Coordinates of C-alpha atoms in Angstrom, one line a residue:
X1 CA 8.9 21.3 -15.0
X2 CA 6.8 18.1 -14.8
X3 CA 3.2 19.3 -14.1
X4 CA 3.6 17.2 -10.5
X5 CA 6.6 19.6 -9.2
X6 CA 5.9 21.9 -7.7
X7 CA 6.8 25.0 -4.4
X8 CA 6.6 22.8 -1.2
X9 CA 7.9 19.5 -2.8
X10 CA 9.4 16.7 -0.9
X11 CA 12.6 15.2 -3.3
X12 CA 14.1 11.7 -2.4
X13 CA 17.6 12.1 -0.4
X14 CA 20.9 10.1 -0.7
X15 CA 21.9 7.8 -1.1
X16 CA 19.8 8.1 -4.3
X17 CA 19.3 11.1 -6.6
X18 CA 16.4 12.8 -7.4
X19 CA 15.5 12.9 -10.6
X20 CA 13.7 16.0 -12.0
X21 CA 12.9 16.7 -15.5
X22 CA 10.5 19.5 -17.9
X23 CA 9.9 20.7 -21.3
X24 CA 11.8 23.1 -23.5
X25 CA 12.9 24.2 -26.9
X26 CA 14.2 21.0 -28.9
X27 CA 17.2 20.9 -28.8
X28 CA 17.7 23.9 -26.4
X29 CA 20.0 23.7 -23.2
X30 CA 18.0 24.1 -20.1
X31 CA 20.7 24.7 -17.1
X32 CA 19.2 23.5 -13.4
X33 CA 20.4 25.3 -10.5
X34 CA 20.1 24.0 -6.8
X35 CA 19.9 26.9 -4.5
X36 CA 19.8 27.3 -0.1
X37 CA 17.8 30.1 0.6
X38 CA 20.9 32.4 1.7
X39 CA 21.3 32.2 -2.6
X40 CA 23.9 30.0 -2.6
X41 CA 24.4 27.6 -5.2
X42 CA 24.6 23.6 -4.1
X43 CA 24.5 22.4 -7.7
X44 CA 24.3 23.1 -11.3
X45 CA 23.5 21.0 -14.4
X46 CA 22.9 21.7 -17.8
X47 CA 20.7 19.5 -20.2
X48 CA 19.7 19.2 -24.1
X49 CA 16.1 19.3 -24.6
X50 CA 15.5 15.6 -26.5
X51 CA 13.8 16.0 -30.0
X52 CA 10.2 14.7 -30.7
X53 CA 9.2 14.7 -26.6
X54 CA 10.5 18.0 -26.3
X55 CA 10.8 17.0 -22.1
X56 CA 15.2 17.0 -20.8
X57 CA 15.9 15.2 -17.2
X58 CA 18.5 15.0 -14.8
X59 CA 19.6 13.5 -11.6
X60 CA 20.6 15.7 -9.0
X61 CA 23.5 14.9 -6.8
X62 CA 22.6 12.7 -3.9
X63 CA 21.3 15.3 -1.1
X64 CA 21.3 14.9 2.7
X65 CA 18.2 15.1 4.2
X66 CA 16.7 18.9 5.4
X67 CA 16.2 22.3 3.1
X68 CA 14.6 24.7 2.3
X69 CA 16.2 24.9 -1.2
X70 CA 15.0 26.8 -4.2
X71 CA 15.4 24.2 -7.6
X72 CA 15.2 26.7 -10.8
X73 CA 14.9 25.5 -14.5
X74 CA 16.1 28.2 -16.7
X75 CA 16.2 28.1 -20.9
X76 CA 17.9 31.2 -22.4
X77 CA 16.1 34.3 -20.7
X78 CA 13.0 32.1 -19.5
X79 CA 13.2 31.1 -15.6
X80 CA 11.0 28.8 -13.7
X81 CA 11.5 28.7 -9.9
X82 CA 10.0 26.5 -7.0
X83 CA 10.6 27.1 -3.5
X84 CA 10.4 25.9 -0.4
X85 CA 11.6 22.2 -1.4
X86 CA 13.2 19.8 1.2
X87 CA 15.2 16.4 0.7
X88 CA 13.5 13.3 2.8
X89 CA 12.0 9.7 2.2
X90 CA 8.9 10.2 -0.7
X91 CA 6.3 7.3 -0.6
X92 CA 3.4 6.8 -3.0
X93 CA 0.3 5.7 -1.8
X94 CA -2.0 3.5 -4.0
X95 CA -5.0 1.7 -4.5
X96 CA -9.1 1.6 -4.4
X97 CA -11.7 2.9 -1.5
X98 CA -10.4 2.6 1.7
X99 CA -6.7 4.4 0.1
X100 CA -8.7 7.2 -0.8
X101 CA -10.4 7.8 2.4
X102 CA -9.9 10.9 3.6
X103 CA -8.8 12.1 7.4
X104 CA -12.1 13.9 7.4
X105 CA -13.8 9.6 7.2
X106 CA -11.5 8.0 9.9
X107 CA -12.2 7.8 13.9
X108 CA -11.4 11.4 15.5
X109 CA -11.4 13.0 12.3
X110 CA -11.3 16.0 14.1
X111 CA -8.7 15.5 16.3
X112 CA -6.5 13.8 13.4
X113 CA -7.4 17.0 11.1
X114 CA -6.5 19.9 14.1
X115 CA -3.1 17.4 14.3
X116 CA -2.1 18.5 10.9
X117 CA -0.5 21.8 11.2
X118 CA 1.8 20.3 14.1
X119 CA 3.4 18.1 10.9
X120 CA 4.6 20.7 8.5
X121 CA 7.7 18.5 7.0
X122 CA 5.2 15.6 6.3
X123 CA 4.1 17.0 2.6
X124 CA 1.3 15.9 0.2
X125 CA -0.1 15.6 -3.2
X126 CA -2.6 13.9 -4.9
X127 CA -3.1 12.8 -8.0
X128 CA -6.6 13.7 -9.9
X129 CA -8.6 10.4 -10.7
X130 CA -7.7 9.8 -14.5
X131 CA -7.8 7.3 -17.0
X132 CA -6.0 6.6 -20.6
X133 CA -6.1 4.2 -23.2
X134 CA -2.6 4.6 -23.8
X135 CA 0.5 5.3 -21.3
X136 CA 0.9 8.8 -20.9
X137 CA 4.1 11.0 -20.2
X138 CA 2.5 13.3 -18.1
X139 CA -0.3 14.0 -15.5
X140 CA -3.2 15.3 -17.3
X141 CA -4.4 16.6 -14.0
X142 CA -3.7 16.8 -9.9
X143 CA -6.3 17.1 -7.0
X144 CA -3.9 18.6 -4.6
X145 CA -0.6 20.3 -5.6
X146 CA 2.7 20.2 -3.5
X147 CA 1.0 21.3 0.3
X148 CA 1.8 22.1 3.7
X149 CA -0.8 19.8 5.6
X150 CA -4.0 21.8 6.5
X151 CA -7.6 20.5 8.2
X152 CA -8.8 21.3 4.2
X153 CA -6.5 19.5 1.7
X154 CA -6.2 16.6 4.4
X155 CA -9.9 16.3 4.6
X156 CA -11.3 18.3 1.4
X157 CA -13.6 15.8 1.0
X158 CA -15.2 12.2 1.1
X159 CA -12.8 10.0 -1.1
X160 CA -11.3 12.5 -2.6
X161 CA -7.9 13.8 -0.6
X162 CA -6.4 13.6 1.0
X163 CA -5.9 9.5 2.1
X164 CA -6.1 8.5 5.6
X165 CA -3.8 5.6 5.5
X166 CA -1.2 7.5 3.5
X167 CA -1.4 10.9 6.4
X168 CA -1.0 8.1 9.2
X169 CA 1.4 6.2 7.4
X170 CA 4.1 9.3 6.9
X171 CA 3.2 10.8 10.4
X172 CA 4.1 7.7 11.8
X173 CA 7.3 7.7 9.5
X174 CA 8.4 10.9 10.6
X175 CA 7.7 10.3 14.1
X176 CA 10.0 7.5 13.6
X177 CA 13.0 8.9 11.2
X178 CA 12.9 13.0 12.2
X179 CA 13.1 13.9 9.0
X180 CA 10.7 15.3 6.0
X181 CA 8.2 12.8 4.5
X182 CA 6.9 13.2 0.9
X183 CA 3.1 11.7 0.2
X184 CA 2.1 11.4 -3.4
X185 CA -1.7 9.6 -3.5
X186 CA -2.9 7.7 -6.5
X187 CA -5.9 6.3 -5.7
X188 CA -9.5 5.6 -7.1
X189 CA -12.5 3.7 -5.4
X190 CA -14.1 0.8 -6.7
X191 CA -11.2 -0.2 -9.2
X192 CA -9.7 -4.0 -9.8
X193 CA -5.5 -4.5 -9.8
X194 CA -6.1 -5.1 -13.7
X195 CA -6.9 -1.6 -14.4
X196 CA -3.3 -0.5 -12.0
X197 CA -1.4 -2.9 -14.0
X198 CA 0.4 -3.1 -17.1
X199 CA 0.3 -4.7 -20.5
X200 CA 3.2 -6.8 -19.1
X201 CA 1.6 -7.8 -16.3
X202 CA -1.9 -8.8 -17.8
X203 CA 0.6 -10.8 -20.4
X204 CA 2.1 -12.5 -17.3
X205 CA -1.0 -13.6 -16.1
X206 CA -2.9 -14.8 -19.1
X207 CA -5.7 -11.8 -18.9
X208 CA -7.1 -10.2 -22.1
X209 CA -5.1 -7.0 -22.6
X210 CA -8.0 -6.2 -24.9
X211 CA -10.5 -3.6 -23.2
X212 CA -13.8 -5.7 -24.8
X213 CA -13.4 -8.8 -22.9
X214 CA -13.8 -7.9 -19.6
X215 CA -17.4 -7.7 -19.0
X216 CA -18.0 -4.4 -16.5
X217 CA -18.7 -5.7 -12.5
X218 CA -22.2 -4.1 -11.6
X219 CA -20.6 -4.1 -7.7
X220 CA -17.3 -1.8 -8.9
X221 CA -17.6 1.8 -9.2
X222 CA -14.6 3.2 -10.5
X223 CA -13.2 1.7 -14.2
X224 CA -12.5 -1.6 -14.8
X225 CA -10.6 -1.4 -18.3
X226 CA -7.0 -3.6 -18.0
X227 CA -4.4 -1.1 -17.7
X228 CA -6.4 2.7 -18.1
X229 CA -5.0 3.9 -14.2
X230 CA -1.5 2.5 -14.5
X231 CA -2.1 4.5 -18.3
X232 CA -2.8 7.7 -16.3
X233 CA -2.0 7.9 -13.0
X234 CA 1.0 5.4 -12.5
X235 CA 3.1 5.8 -15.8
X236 CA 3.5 9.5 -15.7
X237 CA 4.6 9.3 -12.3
X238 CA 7.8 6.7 -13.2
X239 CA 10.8 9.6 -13.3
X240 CA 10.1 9.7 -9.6
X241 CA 12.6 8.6 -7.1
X242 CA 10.6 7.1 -4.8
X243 CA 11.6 5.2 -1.0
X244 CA 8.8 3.0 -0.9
X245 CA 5.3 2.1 -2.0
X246 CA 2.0 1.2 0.0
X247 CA -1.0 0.0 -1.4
X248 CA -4.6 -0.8 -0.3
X249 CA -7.0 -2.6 -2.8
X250 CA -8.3 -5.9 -3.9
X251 CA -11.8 -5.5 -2.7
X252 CA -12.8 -5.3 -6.2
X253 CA -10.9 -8.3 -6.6
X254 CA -13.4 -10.2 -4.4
X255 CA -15.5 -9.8 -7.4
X256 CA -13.6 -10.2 -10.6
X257 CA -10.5 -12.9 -11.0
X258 CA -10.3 -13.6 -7.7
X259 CA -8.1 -16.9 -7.8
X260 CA -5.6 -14.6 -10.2
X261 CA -4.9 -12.2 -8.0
X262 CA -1.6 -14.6 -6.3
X263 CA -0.3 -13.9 -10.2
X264 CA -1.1 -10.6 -10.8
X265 CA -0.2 -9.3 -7.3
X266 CA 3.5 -10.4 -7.2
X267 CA 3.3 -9.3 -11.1
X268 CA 2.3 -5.4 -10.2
X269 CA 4.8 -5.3 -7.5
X270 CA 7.6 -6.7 -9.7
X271 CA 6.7 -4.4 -12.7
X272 CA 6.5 -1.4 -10.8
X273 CA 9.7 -1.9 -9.3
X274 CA 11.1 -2.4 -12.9
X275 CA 9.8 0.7 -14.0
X276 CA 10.4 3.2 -11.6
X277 CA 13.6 1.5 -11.7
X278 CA 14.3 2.4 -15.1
X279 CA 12.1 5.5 -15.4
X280 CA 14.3 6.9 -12.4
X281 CA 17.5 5.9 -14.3
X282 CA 18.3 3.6 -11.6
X283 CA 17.5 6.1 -8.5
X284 CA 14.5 4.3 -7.2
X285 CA 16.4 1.2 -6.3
X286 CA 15.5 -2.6 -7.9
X287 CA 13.5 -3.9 -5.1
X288 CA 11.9 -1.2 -4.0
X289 CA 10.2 -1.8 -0.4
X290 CA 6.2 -2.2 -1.1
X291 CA 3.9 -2.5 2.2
X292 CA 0.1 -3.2 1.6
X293 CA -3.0 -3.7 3.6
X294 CA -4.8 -7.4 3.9
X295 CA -8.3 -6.9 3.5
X296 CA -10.5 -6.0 6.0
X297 CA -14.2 -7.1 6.4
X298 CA -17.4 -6.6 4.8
X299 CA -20.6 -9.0 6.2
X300 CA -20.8 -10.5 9.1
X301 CA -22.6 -13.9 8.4
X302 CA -21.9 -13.8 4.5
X303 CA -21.0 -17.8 3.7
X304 CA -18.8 -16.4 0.6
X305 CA -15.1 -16.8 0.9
X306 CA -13.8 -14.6 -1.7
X307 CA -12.5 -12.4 1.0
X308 CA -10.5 -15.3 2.8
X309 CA -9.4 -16.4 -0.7
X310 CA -8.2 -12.7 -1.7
X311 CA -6.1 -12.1 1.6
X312 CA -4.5 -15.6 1.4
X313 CA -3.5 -14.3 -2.4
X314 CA -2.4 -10.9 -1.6
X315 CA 0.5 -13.3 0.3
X316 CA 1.1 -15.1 -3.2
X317 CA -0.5 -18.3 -1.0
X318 CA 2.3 -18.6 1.1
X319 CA 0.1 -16.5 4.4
X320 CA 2.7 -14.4 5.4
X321 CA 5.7 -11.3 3.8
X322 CA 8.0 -10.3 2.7
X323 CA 8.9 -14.6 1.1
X324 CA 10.5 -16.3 -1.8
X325 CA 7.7 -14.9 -4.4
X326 CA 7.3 -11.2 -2.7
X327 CA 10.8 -10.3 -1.5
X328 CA 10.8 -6.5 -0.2
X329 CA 6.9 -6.6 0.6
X330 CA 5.4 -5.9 4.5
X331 CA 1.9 -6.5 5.0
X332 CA -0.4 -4.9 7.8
X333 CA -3.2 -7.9 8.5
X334 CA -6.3 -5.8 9.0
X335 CA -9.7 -8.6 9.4
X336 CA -9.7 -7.7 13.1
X337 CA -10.2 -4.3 12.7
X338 CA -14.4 -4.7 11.4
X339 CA -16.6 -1.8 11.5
X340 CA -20.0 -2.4 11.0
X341 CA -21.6 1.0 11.8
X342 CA -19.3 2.9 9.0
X343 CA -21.4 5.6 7.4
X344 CA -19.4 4.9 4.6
X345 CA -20.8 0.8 4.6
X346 CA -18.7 -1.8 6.5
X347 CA -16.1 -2.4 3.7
X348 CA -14.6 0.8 4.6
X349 CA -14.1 0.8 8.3
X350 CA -12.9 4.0 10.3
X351 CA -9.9 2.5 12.0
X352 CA -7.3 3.6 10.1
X353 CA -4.5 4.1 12.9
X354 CA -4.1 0.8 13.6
X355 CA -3.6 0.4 9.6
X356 CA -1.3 2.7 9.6
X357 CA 0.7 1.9 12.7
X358 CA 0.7 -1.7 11.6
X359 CA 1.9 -0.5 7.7
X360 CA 4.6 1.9 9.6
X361 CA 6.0 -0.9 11.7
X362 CA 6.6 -3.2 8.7
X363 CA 8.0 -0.1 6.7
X364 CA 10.7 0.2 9.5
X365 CA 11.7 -3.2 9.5
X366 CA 12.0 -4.1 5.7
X367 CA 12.3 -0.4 4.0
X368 CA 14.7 1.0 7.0
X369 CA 16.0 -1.9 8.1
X370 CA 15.3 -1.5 11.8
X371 CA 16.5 -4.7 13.5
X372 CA 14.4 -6.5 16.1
X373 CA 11.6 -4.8 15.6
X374 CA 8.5 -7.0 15.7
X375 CA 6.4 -6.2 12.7
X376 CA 3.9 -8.8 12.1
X377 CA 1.9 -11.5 14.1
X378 CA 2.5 -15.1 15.2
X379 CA 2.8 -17.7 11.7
X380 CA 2.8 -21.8 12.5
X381 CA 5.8 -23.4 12.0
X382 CA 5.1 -26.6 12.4
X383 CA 2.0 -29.2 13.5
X384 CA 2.1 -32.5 15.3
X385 CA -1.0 -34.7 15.0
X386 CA -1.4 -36.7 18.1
X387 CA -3.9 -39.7 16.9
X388 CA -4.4 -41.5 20.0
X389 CA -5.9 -38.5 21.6
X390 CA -7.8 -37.1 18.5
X391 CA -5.9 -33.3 19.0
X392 CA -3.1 -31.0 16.4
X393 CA -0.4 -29.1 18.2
X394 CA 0.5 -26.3 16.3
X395 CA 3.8 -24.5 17.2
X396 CA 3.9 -20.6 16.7
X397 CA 6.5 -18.7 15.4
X398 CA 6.3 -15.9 18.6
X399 CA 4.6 -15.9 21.8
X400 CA 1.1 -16.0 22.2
X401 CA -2.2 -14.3 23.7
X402 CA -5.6 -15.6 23.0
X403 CA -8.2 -13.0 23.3
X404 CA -11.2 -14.9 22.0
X405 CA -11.6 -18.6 22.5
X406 CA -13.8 -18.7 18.9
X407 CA -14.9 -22.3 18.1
X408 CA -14.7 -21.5 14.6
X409 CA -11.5 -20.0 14.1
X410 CA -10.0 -23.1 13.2
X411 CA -11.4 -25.6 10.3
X412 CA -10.0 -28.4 9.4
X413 CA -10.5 -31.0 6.4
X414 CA -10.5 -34.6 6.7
X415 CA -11.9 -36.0 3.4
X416 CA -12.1 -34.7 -0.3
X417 CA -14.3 -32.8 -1.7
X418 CA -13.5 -30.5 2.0
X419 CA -16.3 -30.7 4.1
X420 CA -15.1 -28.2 6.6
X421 CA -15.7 -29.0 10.4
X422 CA -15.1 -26.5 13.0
X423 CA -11.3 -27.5 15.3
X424 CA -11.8 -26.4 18.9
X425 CA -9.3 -24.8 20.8
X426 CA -8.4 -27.0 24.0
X427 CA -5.2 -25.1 25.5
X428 CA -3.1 -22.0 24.3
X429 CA 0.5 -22.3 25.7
X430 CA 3.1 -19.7 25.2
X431 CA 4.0 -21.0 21.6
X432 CA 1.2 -23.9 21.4
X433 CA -2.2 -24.5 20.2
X434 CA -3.6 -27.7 20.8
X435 CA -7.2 -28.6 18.6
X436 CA -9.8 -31.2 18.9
X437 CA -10.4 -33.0 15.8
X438 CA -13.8 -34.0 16.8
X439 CA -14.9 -36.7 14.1
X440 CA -11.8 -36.4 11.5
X441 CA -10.5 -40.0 12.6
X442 CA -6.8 -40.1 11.7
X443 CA -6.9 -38.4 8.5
X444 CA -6.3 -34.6 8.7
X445 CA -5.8 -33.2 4.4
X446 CA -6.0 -29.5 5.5
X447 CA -6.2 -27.1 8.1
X448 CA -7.1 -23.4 7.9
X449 CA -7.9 -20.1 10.1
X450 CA -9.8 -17.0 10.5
X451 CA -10.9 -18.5 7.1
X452 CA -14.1 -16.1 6.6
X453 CA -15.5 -12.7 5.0
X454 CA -15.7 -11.2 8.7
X455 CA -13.7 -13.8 11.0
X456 CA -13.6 -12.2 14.0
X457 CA -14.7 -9.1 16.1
X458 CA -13.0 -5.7 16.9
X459 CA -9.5 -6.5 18.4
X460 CA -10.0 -9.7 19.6
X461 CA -9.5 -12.6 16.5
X462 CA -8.6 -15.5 18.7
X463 CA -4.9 -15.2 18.3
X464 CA -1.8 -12.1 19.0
X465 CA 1.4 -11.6 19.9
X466 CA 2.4 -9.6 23.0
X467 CA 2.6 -6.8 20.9
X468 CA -1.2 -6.5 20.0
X469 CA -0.4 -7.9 16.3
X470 CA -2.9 -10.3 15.1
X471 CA -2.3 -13.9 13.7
X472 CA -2.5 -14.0 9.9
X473 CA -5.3 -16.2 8.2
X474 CA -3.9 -19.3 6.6
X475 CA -4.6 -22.2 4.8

């Protein structure tokens, strides 16, 4: 087998097929047998061994969900057997820092880490940080193998495994669905969207695919080189059938092509889904659901706006998901949830709960289709300049609750170059926002919000909905 299969294994269940594959003899026949514990045989398939790769694959037959089964790979008088394996929903988890933040990091740790045994159909795996100048077949090597959650393998470590946001994330899933969860992680701190994407993507975008012209960021820790993670720690992964994806990163991004990141963003998702796609022969399905995390914070009075640039391009500028250029996405908005104390610095804050819960919510709605569920905060829809008085109505998309009355929440932009001035709110209704345009005359050019590296304090940005879900920046 594939060096990431493994005793203890979550497989995807119908309506796809999971597909499992090995190495053999060339040309050999390698027959897979499907077992229930009792012995019994569900399925059977036999496979040729292809020539130069020496690897065969096959698709089992869509499975409901449950187990345990025993999956067996045998080639002439040579058997390999893994046990324990159960058919659910598997999601990989990808990304920099605050993905590879381990339960042991987050707020009750403790509690979160003596939780685990409680959860022993949510599985895990992680993925060893690697890197390749070519795409390889194969994991060259694996942090955590198959596991049973434990206090260890979920907190072995600082930003090593097992992630935070990914434990919460299929805890939360299982809560929700009642059936097994698989976890695979893939992450590594400090590392730019270039070096998670491929050739294709780079090519999409303009970038250099050539490693020498990307002078190395002082600020980023883990490798920078275009394409060496997606080499190593994506590619080998692609025979997967897979429910969904969820990524955190783009810190590194505030750093390094900042103002590509609405091309190469909607280019990573949209390659991935093509190749686990294809790499799944055509389990993993086209538009496979993909939930990430807006950024978060990182200084408190910093004047920079990379940040507020970055989380307006994880959205492909259009401020909220899934829309026309990110169909199948669901985004949990994260700038209210600052922690300035972290031991681990401020750009990696300890709340990842609320991360989670907000990631889970937006999984329900757009990877399970869970109707009327309310999975994101309040988004304008329109704005009504009233000239005589000098105020903007803005009309909300949901109902509103205004937990910080912030003069500087709102900016608005009344000649060009922008010269920001601050838009004080005068009255929150149950839909409405009206501003003061203190000294913009008649002409407003732009209007924008939460527009800052750290624009608002724990919980309480200036605007929610009744369900505790903050308003997304715009511009």
């Amino acid at each position: 087998f594939a060096s990431y299969y493994g005793d203890h294994m979550v497989l995807q269940k119908e309506p796809a097929g999971a597909m499992v594959w090995g190495y053999g003899e060339p040309g050999a026949t390698v027959t897979v047998v499907l077992c229930e514990d009792s012995g019994l045989i569900v399925m059977k398939k036999t496979v040729r061994v292809k020539g130069p790769s020496e690897t065969w694959t096959t698709v089992l037959d869509p499975m409901d969900r449950g187990g345990p089964y025993a999956l067996t790979a045998g080639q002439g008088s040579e058997n390999v057997t893994l046990r324990d394996i159960y058919f659910g929903d598997v999601w990989l988890c990808s990304g920099q820092s605050n993905m590879a933040m381990t339960v042991l990091q987050i707020a009750n740790a403790s509690r979160e880490l003596a939780d685990a045994a409680r959860y022993p159909y949510v599985r895990v795996f992680a993925v060893a940080p690697a890197r390749s100048d070519v795409e390889l077949e194969d994991l060259e090597r694996i942090d955590l193998p198959w596991s049973i959650p434990t206090a260890e393998n979920l907190g072995h470590g600082n930003f090593t495994y097992f992630s935070a946001v990914c434990w919460l994330l299929g805890r939360y899933l299982y809560e929700a669905l009642g059936y097994p969860v698989g976890l695979v992680e893939a992450a590594w701190g400090g590392t730019p969207i270039e070096a998670w994407s491929s050739r294709r993507v780079l090519r999409a975008c303009g970038l250099p695919e050539d490693a020498g012209r990307i002078s190395p960021h002082r600020h980023l820790s883990g490798p920078q080189t275009p394409s060496v993670l997606w080499n190593a720690m994506i590619h080998p992964l692609l025979n997967m059938t897979l429910q969904g994806v969820a990524w955190y990163q783009g810190e590194a991004n505030t750093f390094l092509h900042t103002d590509l990141y609405n091309c190469t963003f909607p280019a990573l998702i949209a390659d991935w889904r093509r190749a686990f796609h294809a790499g799944s022969a055509g389990q993993t399905q086209p538009l496979l659901p993909f939930g990430f995390v807006q950024l978060s914070t990182y200084r408190r009075q910093s004047p920079d706006d990379s940040f507020a640039r970055l989380r307006w391009h994880q959205t492909a500028d259009l401020g909220v998901v899934p829309n026309a250029r990110m169909p199948g996405t669901f985004m949990a908005v994260a700038m209210d949830l600052c922690d300035e104390r972290s031991p681990y610095g401020s750009v990696h804050p300890r709340d990842k709960q609320n991360v989670a819960h907000r990631l889970q919510l937006g999984a329900r709605a757009v990877a399970y289709g869970e109707k009327d569920l309310v999975f994101q905060g309040p988004y304008p829809t329109r704005a009504v300049l009233e000239v005589t008085r000098g105020l903007l109505n803005l009309t909300y998309s949901q109902e509103l609750v205004c937990r910080q009355r912030d003069t500087r929440a709102f900016e608005v932009c009344c000649s060009t170059p922008c010269g920001w001035l601050p838009a004080p709110v005068v009255a929150v209704g149950s839909r409405m926002v009206t501003l003061a345009l203190a000294g913009c005359g008649t002409l407003v050019l732009a209007l924008r919000y939460a527009w800052a590296e750290w624009p608002c304090e724990y919980q309480s940005c200036a605007l929610y909905n009744t369900q505790g879900l903050p308003a997304p920046p715009f511009l």
